[in-house]
């Protein structure tokens, strides 16, 4: 965990590298050879309202970095969340590799993983050179609003930053304060000073309660002291004090409880997380997926997984959000399979396959494989 934190903090403290590409500066242009294209999110209106916000989320990556594939998966999920038509905003998400197209193609072929995102290779290094003065290390993200740079930093923070920008709650002054504390946090982590780590992480969380880097550092401070049980108690209390916090913290808590085999606390957290998830389809889908992928059959709360998957499927169907609907259908199929409802699992998986065929989705082969698996079970 410490290696991951140090890596993230190196990226995060690069907020200070905005010196030459400061907030408010014009966003440089992007020149890339696109090898993957996400479905179009639609165009911004011809006559946008006065408060219309046009965002570009641009992330630079290195195809030969060990975190390349996880970063692509993160950007893919962010693209699907934010690159949707909005009444008062439009979001374009782009991921550009500093490598040549030949190298990028080679790495993507070796991964053998389906991705659906706007991914391109920098043309003769032009784009990266235009931004390099503001980049400490990769991956690194720039977000512009109406053509001007609003923020830059590690992509793990994009979700909370975009939520704040869209809601009009983003404060550059707060980000500057956080950047100073992150520099202190980085030094504390390198020195292995748990009390300083905890104190500095708390300062960041007071400014930004959803800051994932600060939360990971705060939990790591307990690990440095050999107090895993205290980490669980801290996070549970933090969630109670900040009930509107992200699903991410709730899933971290579930992981801690699962590892510690705290069954009573696990059951309580499952009930509370279910209630929280059933207010937002994206959270419900994430929660159901987490349960189905990370919980052993003897511990799997099947009813909760079904409830979350059914809610996500219903909401995405009503909103006609077809990419997410396909995901929800596959998750619902898996939940029904876990509940020994094979006929329902086959029905939902069939619909998911049909949707992915229509969308020409890169996930179609996997969806067909799961359908074959369910149907072959039926024949036994």
Coordinates of C-alpha atoms in Angstrom, one line a residue:
X1 CA 0.0 0.0 0.0
X2 CA 2.8 2.4 0.8
X3 CA 4.3 2.1 -2.7
X4 CA 0.9 2.9 -4.2
X5 CA 0.4 5.9 -1.9
X6 CA 3.8 7.3 -2.6
X7 CA 3.2 6.9 -6.3
X8 CA -0.2 8.6 -6.1
X9 CA 1.1 11.4 -4.0
X10 CA 4.0 12.1 -6.4
X11 CA 1.3 12.5 -9.0
X12 CA -1.0 14.5 -6.7
X13 CA 1.6 17.0 -5.5
X14 CA 2.2 17.8 -9.2
X15 CA -0.7 20.1 -8.8
X16 CA 2.1 22.5 -8.0
X17 CA 3.4 21.9 -11.5
X18 CA 0.6 24.2 -12.8
X19 CA 3.0 27.1 -12.6
X20 CA 3.3 27.5 -16.4
X21 CA -0.1 26.1 -17.2
X22 CA -1.9 27.8 -14.5
X23 CA -5.7 27.8 -14.0
X24 CA -7.3 30.2 -16.4
X25 CA -4.6 29.7 -19.1
X26 CA -5.8 28.7 -22.5
X27 CA -6.0 24.9 -23.0
X28 CA -3.5 23.9 -25.7
X29 CA -4.8 21.9 -28.6
X30 CA -4.7 18.1 -28.9
X31 CA -3.2 16.3 -31.9
X32 CA -3.6 12.6 -31.8
X33 CA -4.0 9.5 -34.0
X34 CA -7.1 7.8 -32.4
X35 CA -7.0 4.0 -32.2
X36 CA -10.1 3.7 -30.0
X37 CA -13.3 5.8 -30.2
X38 CA -16.1 5.9 -27.6
X39 CA -19.7 6.3 -28.8
X40 CA -20.6 9.9 -29.4
X41 CA -22.0 11.8 -26.4
X42 CA -23.7 14.2 -28.7
X43 CA -22.8 17.8 -29.6
X44 CA -23.2 20.8 -27.4
X45 CA -26.3 22.9 -28.3
X46 CA -26.0 25.5 -31.1
X47 CA -27.4 28.2 -28.7
X48 CA -26.1 27.1 -25.3
X49 CA -27.5 28.9 -22.2
X50 CA -25.3 31.6 -20.6
X51 CA -24.2 29.3 -17.8
X52 CA -23.3 26.4 -20.2
X53 CA -20.0 24.6 -19.3
X54 CA -18.0 22.9 -22.0
X55 CA -15.4 20.5 -20.4
X56 CA -12.4 18.7 -21.8
X57 CA -10.8 16.0 -19.7
X58 CA -7.4 15.2 -21.2
X59 CA -5.3 12.5 -19.6
X60 CA -1.7 11.6 -20.7
X61 CA -0.5 8.1 -20.3
X62 CA 2.6 6.0 -21.0
X63 CA 1.7 2.7 -22.7
X64 CA 4.8 1.0 -21.2
X65 CA 3.9 2.0 -17.6
X66 CA 2.7 -0.8 -15.3
X67 CA -0.4 1.3 -14.4
X68 CA -1.4 1.8 -18.1
X69 CA -4.2 -0.7 -18.2
X70 CA -5.7 0.3 -14.8
X71 CA -5.6 3.9 -15.9
X72 CA -7.4 3.1 -19.1
X73 CA -10.1 1.2 -17.2
X74 CA -10.5 4.3 -14.9
X75 CA -10.7 6.7 -17.8
X76 CA -13.2 4.4 -19.5
X77 CA -15.5 4.5 -16.4
X78 CA -15.1 8.3 -16.2
X79 CA -15.9 8.7 -19.9
X80 CA -19.1 6.7 -19.5
X81 CA -20.1 8.7 -16.4
X82 CA -19.4 12.2 -17.6
X83 CA -19.5 12.1 -21.4
X84 CA -23.3 12.2 -21.6
X85 CA -25.5 14.9 -22.8
X86 CA -26.4 17.5 -20.0
X87 CA -28.7 20.4 -19.9
X88 CA -26.0 22.9 -18.9
X89 CA -22.8 21.1 -19.7
X90 CA -21.0 19.0 -22.3
X91 CA -18.0 16.8 -21.5
X92 CA -15.4 15.3 -23.8
X93 CA -13.0 12.7 -22.4
X94 CA -9.7 12.0 -24.2
X95 CA -6.8 9.8 -23.3
X96 CA -3.5 10.4 -25.2
X97 CA -0.4 8.2 -25.0
X98 CA 2.9 9.9 -25.3
X99 CA 4.1 6.8 -27.3
X100 CA 4.0 6.3 -31.1
X101 CA 1.0 4.8 -32.7
X102 CA 3.0 1.6 -33.5
X103 CA 4.0 1.2 -29.9
X104 CA 0.5 2.0 -28.6
X105 CA -1.0 -0.6 -31.0
X106 CA 1.5 -3.2 -29.9
X107 CA 0.8 -2.7 -26.2
X108 CA -3.0 -2.7 -26.7
X109 CA -2.8 -6.0 -28.7
X110 CA -0.7 -7.5 -25.9
X111 CA -3.3 -6.6 -23.3
X112 CA -6.1 -8.5 -25.1
X113 CA -8.6 -6.5 -23.1
X114 CA -11.7 -4.8 -24.4
X115 CA -11.8 -1.0 -23.9
X116 CA -14.3 1.6 -25.0
X117 CA -12.8 5.1 -24.8
X118 CA -11.2 7.8 -26.8
X119 CA -7.6 6.7 -26.9
X120 CA -5.0 8.1 -29.2
X121 CA -1.3 8.3 -29.8
X122 CA 0.4 11.7 -29.7
X123 CA 1.4 12.9 -33.2
X124 CA 5.1 13.5 -33.2
X125 CA 5.0 14.4 -29.5
X126 CA 3.3 17.7 -30.3
X127 CA 0.6 17.5 -27.7
X128 CA 2.8 16.3 -24.9
X129 CA 5.3 19.0 -25.6
X130 CA 2.6 21.6 -25.4
X131 CA 1.6 20.3 -21.9
X132 CA 4.9 18.9 -20.6
X133 CA 5.8 22.0 -18.7
X134 CA 2.9 21.3 -16.4
X135 CA 3.4 17.5 -16.1
X136 CA 5.4 15.9 -13.3
X137 CA 4.9 12.3 -14.2
X138 CA 2.3 10.0 -15.9
X139 CA -0.6 9.4 -15.8
X140 CA -1.6 13.1 -15.6
X141 CA -4.8 14.9 -16.3
X142 CA -5.8 18.4 -17.4
X143 CA -9.4 19.6 -17.2
X144 CA -10.5 22.7 -19.1
X145 CA -13.8 24.5 -18.8
X146 CA -14.9 26.7 -21.7
X147 CA -11.4 26.5 -23.2
X148 CA -9.5 27.5 -20.1
X149 CA -7.6 25.2 -17.8
X150 CA -9.5 24.7 -14.5
X151 CA -7.5 21.9 -12.8
X152 CA -4.7 19.4 -13.3
X153 CA -3.5 16.4 -11.3
X154 CA -3.7 12.7 -11.0
X155 CA -6.7 11.0 -12.7
X156 CA -7.8 9.3 -9.5
X157 CA -9.3 12.7 -8.5
X158 CA -11.2 13.4 -11.7
X159 CA -14.6 12.2 -10.4
X160 CA -14.7 14.5 -7.3
X161 CA -13.2 17.4 -9.2
X162 CA -15.8 17.1 -12.1
X163 CA -18.7 16.7 -9.6
X164 CA -17.6 20.0 -8.0
X165 CA -17.1 21.8 -11.3
X166 CA -20.5 20.7 -12.7
X167 CA -22.2 21.7 -9.5
X168 CA -20.4 25.1 -9.4
X169 CA -18.7 24.2 -6.1
X170 CA -15.1 24.0 -7.3
X171 CA -12.6 26.3 -5.5
X172 CA -9.1 26.8 -6.8
X173 CA -8.1 28.4 -3.6
X174 CA -9.1 25.2 -1.8
X175 CA -7.1 23.2 -4.3
X176 CA -4.0 25.3 -3.6
X177 CA -4.3 24.6 0.1
X178 CA -4.7 20.9 -0.6
X179 CA -1.6 20.9 -2.8
X180 CA 0.5 22.4 0.1
X181 CA -0.8 19.7 2.5
X182 CA -0.1 17.0 -0.1
X183 CA 3.5 18.1 -0.3
X184 CA 3.7 17.7 3.5
X185 CA 1.9 14.3 3.3
X186 CA 4.4 13.1 0.8
X187 CA 7.3 13.9 3.0
X188 CA 5.6 12.3 6.0
X189 CA 5.0 9.1 4.1
X190 CA 8.6 8.9 2.9
X191 CA 9.8 9.4 6.4
X192 CA 7.4 6.8 7.8
X193 CA 5.9 9.3 10.4
X194 CA 2.4 7.9 11.1
X195 CA 1.2 10.8 13.4
X196 CA 2.3 13.4 10.9
X197 CA 0.6 11.4 8.1
X198 CA -2.6 11.2 10.1
X199 CA -2.6 14.9 11.0
X200 CA -1.9 16.0 7.5
X201 CA -4.4 13.7 5.9
X202 CA -7.0 15.0 8.3
X203 CA -6.3 18.6 7.1
X204 CA -6.9 17.5 3.5
X205 CA -10.1 15.6 4.4
X206 CA -11.4 18.7 6.3
X207 CA -11.1 20.7 3.0
X208 CA -12.2 17.8 0.7
X209 CA -14.1 15.0 2.4
X210 CA -14.1 12.9 -0.7
X211 CA -10.3 13.1 -1.3
X212 CA -9.3 9.5 -2.0
X213 CA -5.6 10.0 -1.6
X214 CA -6.0 11.5 1.8
X215 CA -8.3 8.8 2.9
X216 CA -5.9 6.1 1.8
X217 CA -3.0 7.9 3.6
X218 CA -5.1 8.2 6.8
X219 CA -5.9 4.5 6.8
X220 CA -2.2 3.7 6.0
X221 CA -1.2 5.7 9.1
X222 CA -3.0 3.0 11.2
X223 CA -1.1 0.3 9.3
X224 CA 2.2 2.0 10.1
X225 CA 1.2 1.8 13.8
X226 CA 0.1 -1.8 13.5
X227 CA -3.5 -0.9 14.3
X228 CA -5.7 -2.4 11.6
X229 CA -8.8 -2.5 13.9
X230 CA -8.4 1.3 14.5
X231 CA -8.5 1.8 10.8
X232 CA -11.8 0.1 10.5
X233 CA -13.3 2.1 13.4
X234 CA -12.0 5.3 12.0
X235 CA -13.5 4.7 8.6
X236 CA -16.8 3.6 10.0
X237 CA -17.0 6.8 12.1
X238 CA -15.9 8.9 9.2
X239 CA -18.7 7.5 7.1
X240 CA -21.3 8.2 9.8
X241 CA -20.1 11.8 10.0
X242 CA -20.0 12.2 6.3
X243 CA -23.0 10.1 5.1
X244 CA -23.1 11.7 1.7
X245 CA -19.5 10.6 1.0
X246 CA -18.6 8.5 -2.0
X247 CA -19.3 4.8 -2.5
X248 CA -15.6 4.3 -2.6
X249 CA -15.2 4.7 1.1
X250 CA -18.0 2.4 1.9
X251 CA -16.5 -0.3 -0.3
X252 CA -13.1 0.2 1.4
X253 CA -14.9 -0.4 4.7
X254 CA -16.5 -3.5 3.5
X255 CA -13.1 -4.8 2.4
X256 CA -11.6 -4.1 5.8
X257 CA -14.5 -5.8 7.6
X258 CA -14.3 -8.8 5.2
X259 CA -10.6 -9.2 5.8
X260 CA -11.0 -9.0 9.6
X261 CA -13.9 -11.4 9.5
X262 CA -16.1 -9.1 11.5
X263 CA -19.4 -10.7 10.6
X264 CA -21.8 -8.5 12.7
X265 CA -20.1 -5.2 11.5
X266 CA -20.1 -6.6 8.0
X267 CA -23.8 -7.3 8.0
X268 CA -24.5 -3.8 9.4
X269 CA -22.3 -2.2 6.7
X270 CA -24.0 -4.2 4.0
X271 CA -27.4 -3.0 5.1
X272 CA -26.3 0.7 5.3
X273 CA -24.4 0.5 2.0
X274 CA -27.5 -1.0 0.3
X275 CA -29.7 1.8 1.5
X276 CA -27.1 4.3 0.3
X277 CA -26.6 2.6 -3.1
X278 CA -30.4 2.5 -3.9
X279 CA -30.4 6.3 -4.5
X280 CA -28.1 6.4 -7.5
X281 CA -28.0 3.7 -10.2
X282 CA -24.2 4.1 -10.7
X283 CA -23.6 3.4 -7.0
X284 CA -26.1 0.5 -7.1
X285 CA -24.3 -1.0 -10.0
X286 CA -20.9 -0.6 -8.4
X287 CA -22.1 -2.1 -5.2
X288 CA -23.7 -5.1 -6.8
X289 CA -20.6 -5.7 -8.9
X290 CA -18.3 -5.5 -5.9
X291 CA -20.4 -8.0 -4.0
X292 CA -20.5 -10.5 -6.8
X293 CA -16.8 -10.2 -7.6
X294 CA -15.3 -10.0 -4.2
X295 CA -17.4 -12.0 -1.8
X296 CA -17.1 -15.8 -1.3
X297 CA -20.4 -17.7 -1.9
X298 CA -20.8 -18.5 1.8
X299 CA -20.6 -14.8 2.6
X300 CA -22.4 -13.3 -0.4
X301 CA -25.5 -11.3 0.6
X302 CA -27.4 -12.5 -2.5
X303 CA -30.6 -10.5 -1.6
X304 CA -28.7 -7.2 -1.4
X305 CA -26.8 -7.9 -4.7
X306 CA -30.1 -8.7 -6.4
X307 CA -31.8 -5.6 -5.0
X308 CA -28.9 -3.3 -6.1
X309 CA -28.7 -4.9 -9.6
X310 CA -32.5 -4.7 -10.1
X311 CA -32.5 -1.0 -9.1
X312 CA -29.6 -0.2 -11.4
X313 CA -31.2 -2.1 -14.3
X314 CA -34.6 -0.3 -13.8
X315 CA -33.1 3.2 -13.6
X316 CA -30.8 2.8 -16.6
X317 CA -33.7 1.3 -18.6
X318 CA -35.9 4.3 -17.8
X319 CA -33.2 6.7 -18.6
X320 CA -32.4 4.8 -21.8
X321 CA -28.7 4.8 -20.8
X322 CA -27.9 1.8 -23.0
X323 CA -24.2 1.2 -22.3
X324 CA -24.9 1.2 -18.5
X325 CA -28.0 -0.8 -19.1
X326 CA -26.0 -3.5 -20.7
X327 CA -23.7 -3.6 -17.7
X328 CA -26.6 -3.7 -15.3
X329 CA -28.2 -6.6 -17.2
X330 CA -25.1 -8.6 -17.1
X331 CA -24.7 -7.9 -13.4
X332 CA -28.4 -8.8 -12.8
X333 CA -27.8 -12.0 -14.7
X334 CA -24.9 -12.9 -12.5
X335 CA -26.9 -12.0 -9.3
X336 CA -29.8 -14.3 -10.5
X337 CA -27.2 -17.0 -11.2
X338 CA -25.9 -16.6 -7.6
X339 CA -29.6 -16.9 -6.4
X340 CA -29.9 -20.2 -8.4
X341 CA -32.4 -18.6 -10.8
X342 CA -30.8 -19.8 -14.0
X343 CA -33.8 -19.0 -16.3
X344 CA -33.7 -15.4 -15.2
X345 CA -30.0 -15.2 -15.6
X346 CA -30.2 -16.5 -19.2
X347 CA -33.0 -14.0 -20.0
X348 CA -31.1 -11.0 -18.7
X349 CA -27.8 -12.1 -20.3
X350 CA -29.6 -12.6 -23.7
X351 CA -30.8 -9.0 -23.5
X352 CA -27.3 -7.8 -22.6
X353 CA -25.9 -9.7 -25.6
X354 CA -28.5 -8.1 -27.9
X355 CA -27.7 -4.6 -26.6
X356 CA -23.9 -5.2 -27.0
X357 CA -24.5 -6.4 -30.6
X358 CA -26.4 -3.2 -31.4
X359 CA -23.7 -1.1 -29.8
X360 CA -20.9 -3.1 -31.5
X361 CA -19.4 -3.2 -28.0
X362 CA -15.9 -4.6 -27.4
X363 CA -17.5 -6.5 -24.5
X364 CA -19.6 -8.5 -26.8
X365 CA -17.4 -11.6 -26.9
X366 CA -17.3 -11.8 -23.1
X367 CA -21.1 -11.3 -23.0
X368 CA -21.6 -14.2 -25.4
X369 CA -19.2 -16.4 -23.4
X370 CA -21.3 -15.9 -20.2
X371 CA -24.5 -16.6 -22.1
X372 CA -23.0 -19.8 -23.4
X373 CA -22.0 -20.7 -19.9
X374 CA -25.5 -20.2 -18.5
X375 CA -27.1 -22.1 -21.4
X376 CA -24.8 -25.0 -21.1
X377 CA -25.6 -25.3 -17.4
X378 CA -29.3 -25.4 -18.3
X379 CA -28.6 -28.5 -20.4
X380 CA -27.1 -30.5 -17.6

